[in-house]
Amino acid sequence: MSSPELLQRQDPEVARLIEEEQERQRTTLQLIASENFASRAVMEATGSVLTNKYAEGYPSRRYYGGNQIIDQVETLAIERCKQLFGAPYANVQPHAGANANAGAYLALLEPRDRVLAMRLDQGGHLTHGSPVNFSGQIYDFISYGVRESDPNREWLDLDQMHQLALEQRPKLIVIGATAYSRIIEVDPVREIADEVGALVLFDAAHVAGLIAAGVYPNPLFTRSGGRGADVVTFTTHKTLRGPRGAAIIAHEDLGKSLDKAIFPGLQGGPLEHAIAAKAVAFGEAMDPDFRQYGQRVVDNARVLADSLSAEGFRIVSGGTDVHLMLVDLRDFDAELDGRTAQVRLDRSGITCNRNQIPFDPRSPFVTSGLRLGTAAMTTAGMSTDQMKTVASLISRVLRTDDDQTCQEVRREVADLCRSFPPPSER
């Protein structure tokens, strides 16, 4: 899927950059856990004439005329989202995951209210109370983390969460993470929240597609079918394989507050072309094939983690239940840091990101680890056999700072990727 001819004629500079990025994606391994390949249908909806329409408000409650069709588009996205996740309520307008979280906080909290959330350097997110983020500047965040010692080293420390909740009496407990490879069960968190009178928000940005596929428990509900998280926020472009954007699902009693928080509280006009693409992605995720895709993503992640472990890397928390893993580089090479590894792998056609590991002695700009994900490569059609190959390639690159090795691996990566093109290339 090359740049359209009109764009090539009208703005060859932009067209050239798009072509170069497309070439990068088709010839390199995409192992960034927050990325995926959207389908042609999703991209067509994103680039549709719906981008021309202003539609402040909600279906049947707009501040502009001419929204008869737009209302149908957004209503379709809402209904598909509710059906996909079994949710009583959905808002599909958030432009990004950070906006979804900001809207949820605006609906549930007052400034300086106390919130429990996961530490950024142990798997959390900027919007979970980082002091450089709006969340940490407006609300009073207290951080919990993972276990430092056995049993269950580097697994979520529910005992610590419970103790902090009893001491701090938060109004909200945030769970969900961007760099944590184990399933987070909502049931014990719901019990803690009920004990101290707190609400629960689950940030499902990374695992939304796995929830839709049925390979990760739906956090809106407990295992017995009771009320789990009060609100669930998620992005649509990671494991869900949709356009860049986000959504909120929740129980019905919070719907009006959440709607008001997103518009007019936080955002103006919704991006209806992106909302149409979200509707497409929700529809794709309801196909039985998507359930198989979700299972393949997890299977690939487990095999990649096991294969890297066999190469001498340490996998944080001992493995993975999801689409990502954190790799501790220190057992492999005590001198190798995440920044150096990321650059060396990039030169070799393997795209990933450096990441702090729990209790990391290095700064977030350097780190001792890498975060790897399998969602995009699974979308491209790779299976467990290819994951073993990828682990071997990573090991070869990181065993030496030799440019010849990087170039050899880059050629092998390009050969591998030719057999597994992104959906837009098929």
C-alpha positions as a printed Julia matrix, in Angstrom:
426×3 Matrix{Float64}:
   0.0     0.0    0.0
   2.11    2.88  -1.27
   1.44    6.6   -1.01
  -1.55    7.73  -3.15
  -0.62    9.18  -6.53
  -2.2    12.56  -5.71
  -0.05   12.94  -2.61
   3.04   12.0   -4.59
   2.27   14.76  -7.08
   1.1    17.42  -4.65
   3.56   16.9   -1.79
   6.37   14.57  -2.84
   8.34   15.3    0.33
   5.61   13.94   2.62
   4.93   11.09   0.18
   8.6    10.13   0.28
   8.65   10.06   4.08
   5.54    7.87   4.16
   7.16    5.49   1.67
  10.32    5.34   3.78
   8.36    4.58   6.94
   6.4     1.91   5.09
   9.68    0.36   3.95
  10.96    0.42   7.53
   7.85   -1.35   8.77
   7.94   -3.99   6.04
  11.63   -4.84   6.45
  12.19   -4.68  10.23
  10.81   -6.54  13.24
   8.28   -4.53  15.23
   8.67   -5.62  18.86
   7.43   -2.48  20.6
   4.66   -3.72  22.89
   2.43   -0.68  22.34
   2.39   -1.0   18.55
   0.48   -3.12  16.05
  -0.49   -3.22  12.38
  -3.96   -1.87  11.6
  -6.0    -3.48   8.83
  -6.61   -1.83   5.47
 -10.23   -1.28   6.48
  -9.21    0.55   9.66
  -6.81    2.76   7.72
  -9.4     3.5    5.04
 -11.9     4.62   7.68
  -9.21    6.76   9.34
  -8.53    8.48   6.02
 -12.19    8.98   5.11
 -14.3    12.11   4.51
 -15.47   11.88   8.12
 -12.38   13.9    8.99
 -14.19   16.93   7.5
 -17.06   17.03  10.02
 -17.24   18.95  13.27
 -19.4    17.17  15.84
 -19.04   18.6   19.34
 -21.35   16.79  21.71
 -22.81   13.3   21.53
 -25.24   11.51  19.19
 -28.53   13.45  19.05
 -26.95   16.12  21.29
 -24.64   18.05  18.94
 -23.74   21.72  18.85
 -23.46   21.71  15.03
 -25.87   20.79  12.26
 -25.4    18.17   9.59
 -24.54   15.32  11.96
 -27.24   12.86  10.89
 -24.69   10.41   9.46
 -22.05   11.14  12.06
 -24.53   10.25  14.81
 -25.03    6.85  13.21
 -21.26    6.3   12.94
 -20.61    7.12  16.59
 -23.65    5.17  17.81
 -22.42    2.15  15.86
 -18.99    2.44  17.5
 -20.57    2.76  20.95
 -22.85   -0.25  20.5
 -20.08   -2.42  19.09
 -17.78   -1.44  21.96
 -20.44   -2.32  24.53
 -21.15   -5.63  22.82
 -17.47   -6.55  22.51
 -16.72   -6.02  26.19
 -20.15   -6.77  27.65
 -20.19   -3.21  28.97
 -23.3    -1.33  30.12
 -21.73    1.99  29.04
 -19.08    3.15  26.52
 -17.57    6.44  25.41
 -15.53    6.24  22.19
 -14.43    9.89  21.96
 -11.09    9.98  23.85
  -8.28   10.91  21.49
  -5.68    8.91  23.43
  -5.21    6.72  26.47
  -3.96    9.67  28.51
  -7.16   11.54  27.63
  -9.27    8.57  28.68
  -7.52    8.44  32.04
  -7.78   12.21  32.46
 -11.51   12.03  31.73
 -11.98    9.23  34.23
 -10.13   11.19  36.93
 -12.18   14.28  36.14
 -15.39   12.28  36.54
 -14.4    10.42  39.7
 -12.14   12.77  41.65
 -11.68   16.27  43.0
  -8.27   17.99  42.96
  -5.95   16.66  45.7
  -8.02   13.51  46.19
  -5.85   10.55  47.11
  -5.22    7.76  44.59
  -3.32    4.47  44.77
  -1.56    3.44  41.54
   1.38    1.41  40.31
   4.86    2.92  40.3
   6.05    4.06  36.88
   9.44    2.4   37.36
   7.79   -0.92  38.17
   5.32   -1.09  35.33
   2.86    1.79  35.72
   2.16    4.73  33.38
   2.83    8.47  33.36
  -0.87    9.09  34.01
  -0.7     6.92  37.11
   0.7     9.77  39.18
   4.09   10.66  37.74
   5.15   14.04  39.2
   5.91   15.35  35.68
   2.4    14.46  34.5
  -0.91   16.25  35.11
  -2.06   13.3   37.22
   0.7    13.73  39.78
   0.31   17.5   39.79
  -3.45   17.6   40.36
  -4.09   14.52  42.5
  -2.34   13.02  45.5
  -0.95    9.71  44.23
   0.48    7.03  46.48
   2.4     4.27  44.71
   2.36    0.53  45.22
   4.68   -1.84  43.4
   5.83   -5.41  42.94
   7.37   -7.87  45.35
  11.1    -7.47  45.86
  11.69  -10.95  47.2
  10.26  -14.42  46.84
   7.64  -15.79  46.81
   6.35  -14.42  43.5
   9.23  -11.98  43.03
   8.3    -9.02  40.81
   4.61   -9.93  40.88
   2.08   -7.32  41.96
   2.32   -6.83  45.73
  -1.31   -7.02  46.83
  -0.29   -7.06  50.48
   1.43   -3.72  50.02
  -1.6    -2.36  48.16
  -3.88   -3.5   50.98
  -1.68   -1.97  53.69
  -1.42    1.34  51.82
  -5.16    1.4   51.25
  -5.8     0.95  54.97
  -3.3     3.67  55.85
  -4.09    6.21  53.12
  -7.84    5.65  52.56
  -7.72    6.52  48.83
 -10.76    7.58  46.87
  -9.57    5.6   43.83
  -7.34    2.59  43.21
  -5.81    2.39  39.72
  -4.66   -0.96  38.38
  -3.32   -1.96  34.97
   0.17   -1.31  33.62
   2.33   -0.68  30.58
   5.27   -2.88  31.5
   3.95   -5.74  33.62
   3.7    -9.2   32.15
   1.32  -10.98  34.52
  -2.47  -11.02  34.63
  -3.88   -8.58  37.18
  -6.98  -10.08  38.76
  -9.61   -7.52  39.68
 -11.26   -9.59  42.44
  -8.75   -8.98  45.29
  -8.48   -5.31  44.34
 -12.26   -4.96  44.46
 -12.21   -6.44  47.96
  -9.53   -3.97  49.08
 -11.43   -1.06  47.52
 -14.7    -2.06  49.17
 -12.97   -2.32  52.54
 -11.81    1.31  52.37
 -14.67    2.75  50.32
 -12.65    3.37  47.14
 -13.49    3.18  43.45
 -11.46    1.03  41.03
 -10.13    2.08  37.63
  -8.51   -0.52  35.39
  -6.16    0.89  32.74
  -6.43   -1.76  30.03
  -4.47    0.16  27.39
  -2.18   -2.78  26.7
  -4.49   -5.73  27.22
  -7.78   -4.55  25.68
  -7.33   -6.81  22.66
  -6.53   -9.77  24.89
  -9.7    -9.07  26.89
 -11.72   -8.92  23.66
 -10.15  -12.2   22.57
 -11.05  -13.88  25.87
  -7.44  -14.66  26.88
  -7.4   -12.08  29.69
 -10.2   -11.71  32.28
 -12.64   -8.86  31.7
 -11.89   -6.4   34.54
 -15.38   -4.88  34.51
 -16.57   -8.0   36.33
 -15.3   -10.31  39.04
 -14.86  -14.0   38.35
 -18.3   -14.6   39.87
 -19.91  -11.97  37.64
 -20.13   -9.18  40.2
 -18.95   -5.61  39.79
 -15.22   -5.51  39.23
 -13.59   -2.26  38.16
 -15.95    0.71  38.17
 -14.28    2.15  35.07
 -12.02    0.63  32.41
  -9.98    2.8   30.07
  -8.11    1.48  27.04
  -6.37    2.42  23.83
  -7.55    1.04  20.52
  -4.21    0.77  18.71
  -2.24   -1.8   20.72
  -3.49   -5.38  21.1
  -6.93   -4.31  19.85
  -5.33   -3.58  16.45
  -7.4    -0.49  15.66
  -6.68    3.18  14.97
  -4.76    5.43  17.32
  -7.25    6.48  19.97
  -8.97    5.3   23.12
 -12.29    4.49  24.76
 -13.88    4.16  28.19
 -16.25    1.46  29.36
 -17.98    1.49  32.73
 -21.04    0.61  34.73
 -24.15    2.58  33.85
 -24.3     4.69  37.02
 -21.08    6.49  36.05
 -22.02    7.14  32.41
 -23.31   10.71  32.73
 -20.3    11.82  34.77
 -17.87   10.26  32.3
 -19.62   11.78  29.27
 -19.54   15.22  30.87
 -15.87   14.8   31.79
 -14.79   13.96  28.24
 -16.97   16.66  26.65
 -17.09   19.49  27.51
 -14.74   18.85  30.41
 -11.65   17.69  28.56
 -12.01   17.62  24.79
 -13.74   19.61  22.07
 -14.74   18.13  18.74
 -14.4    14.35  18.48
 -12.32   12.79  15.7
 -15.16   11.07  13.89
 -12.9     9.52  11.24
 -11.01    7.83  14.08
 -14.29    6.84  15.74
 -15.41    5.19  12.5
 -12.12    3.3   12.44
 -12.72    2.25  16.06
 -16.09    0.86  14.97
 -14.29   -1.15  12.26
 -11.76   -2.45  14.79
 -14.49   -3.43  17.27
 -16.23   -5.29  14.46
 -13.02   -7.09  13.51
 -12.45   -8.05  17.15
 -15.89   -9.72  17.28
 -14.83  -12.12  14.51
 -13.98  -15.6   15.84
 -10.57  -15.33  14.15
  -9.66  -12.56  16.58
  -9.94  -14.95  19.52
  -7.41  -17.19  17.8
  -5.21  -14.16  17.17
  -5.24  -13.23  20.86
  -4.19  -16.73  21.85
  -1.38  -16.71  19.27
  -0.13  -13.39  20.65
   0.18  -14.89  24.13
   1.67  -18.15  22.84
   4.28  -16.21  20.87
   5.15  -14.07  23.88
   5.68  -17.11  26.08
   7.89  -18.82  23.52
   9.89  -15.65  22.91
  10.39  -15.23  26.67
  11.43  -18.86  27.11
  13.8   -18.66  24.13
  15.43  -15.49  25.43
  15.81  -17.13  28.83
  17.59  -20.03  27.14
  19.94  -17.48  25.53
  20.95  -16.2   28.97
  18.57  -13.29  29.53
  16.5   -12.99  32.7
  12.77  -12.44  32.21
  11.27  -10.18  34.86
   8.64  -11.94  37.04
   9.76  -15.26  35.58
   7.71  -15.14  32.38
   4.62  -13.67  30.8
   0.85  -14.19  30.61
   0.26  -11.45  28.07
   1.73   -9.94  24.9
   4.83   -8.41  26.44
   7.83   -9.18  28.58
  10.52   -7.24  30.39
  14.05   -8.49  29.76
  16.73   -7.89  32.39
  20.01   -7.57  30.48
  22.34   -7.85  33.47
  22.55  -11.65  33.63
  23.35  -11.71  29.92
  25.96   -8.93  30.13
  26.45   -6.95  33.33
  27.81   -3.96  31.39
  25.07   -3.84  28.77
  22.36   -1.26  29.41
  18.95   -0.82  27.8
  19.81    2.32  25.83
  22.85    0.67  24.23
  20.89   -2.5   23.49
  18.01   -0.57  21.9
  20.36    1.33  19.57
  22.28   -1.81  18.6
  19.08   -3.72  17.86
  17.68   -0.81  15.86
  20.79   -0.89  13.67
  20.04   -4.56  13.12
  16.41   -4.09  12.07
  14.9    -5.1   15.41
  12.71   -2.33  16.85
  12.04   -2.31  20.6
  12.34    0.07  23.53
  14.55    0.3   26.58
  12.66    0.04  29.85
  13.4     0.21  33.53
  12.99   -3.03  35.4
  11.75   -3.19  38.99
  14.34   -1.86  41.44
  16.52   -0.77  38.51
  19.8     0.85  39.63
  20.05    2.72  36.31
  18.15    5.86  35.34
  15.03    5.79  33.12
  17.14    7.32  30.34
  19.58    4.39  30.43
  17.79    1.43  32.1
  18.82   -2.17  32.64
  16.09   -3.7   30.52
  14.16   -3.97  27.3
  10.42   -4.26  26.78
   9.4    -6.6   23.96
   5.96   -7.37  22.57
   4.52   -9.84  20.07
   1.24   -8.25  18.94
   2.5    -6.73  15.66
   4.56   -9.69  14.56
   1.64  -12.0   15.3
  -0.58   -9.8   13.14
   2.01  -10.2   10.39
   1.56  -13.98  10.67
   4.58  -15.06  12.68
   4.28  -18.05  14.98
   6.3   -19.72  17.7
   8.96  -20.98  15.26
   9.72  -17.41  14.24
   9.84  -16.32  17.9
  12.69  -18.77  18.49
  14.5   -17.25  15.51
  13.92  -13.73  16.81
  15.38  -14.64  20.2
  18.46  -16.04  18.49
  18.87  -12.89  16.38
  18.57  -10.65  19.45
  21.19  -12.71  21.25
  23.61  -12.54  18.3
  23.35   -8.77  18.09
  23.8    -8.16  21.81
  26.73  -10.53  22.25
  28.99   -8.19  20.29
  29.23   -4.53  19.32
  30.33   -5.54  15.84
  28.88   -3.59  12.92
  29.29   -6.54  10.57
  27.09   -8.69  12.82
  24.45   -5.95  12.88
  24.44   -5.76   9.09
  24.26   -9.55   8.72
  21.33   -9.72  11.14
  19.62   -6.82   9.39
  19.71   -8.75   6.11
  18.34  -11.87   7.83
  15.59   -9.82   9.45
  14.62   -8.33   6.08
  14.48  -11.82   4.55
  12.28  -13.02   7.44
   9.95  -10.04   7.17
   9.42  -10.57   3.43
   7.57  -13.77   4.29
   5.4   -11.99   6.85
   4.28   -8.62   5.43
   1.98   -6.23   7.31
  -1.72   -6.4    6.37
  -1.42   -3.26   4.23
   1.07   -5.09   1.99
  -1.2    -8.03   1.2
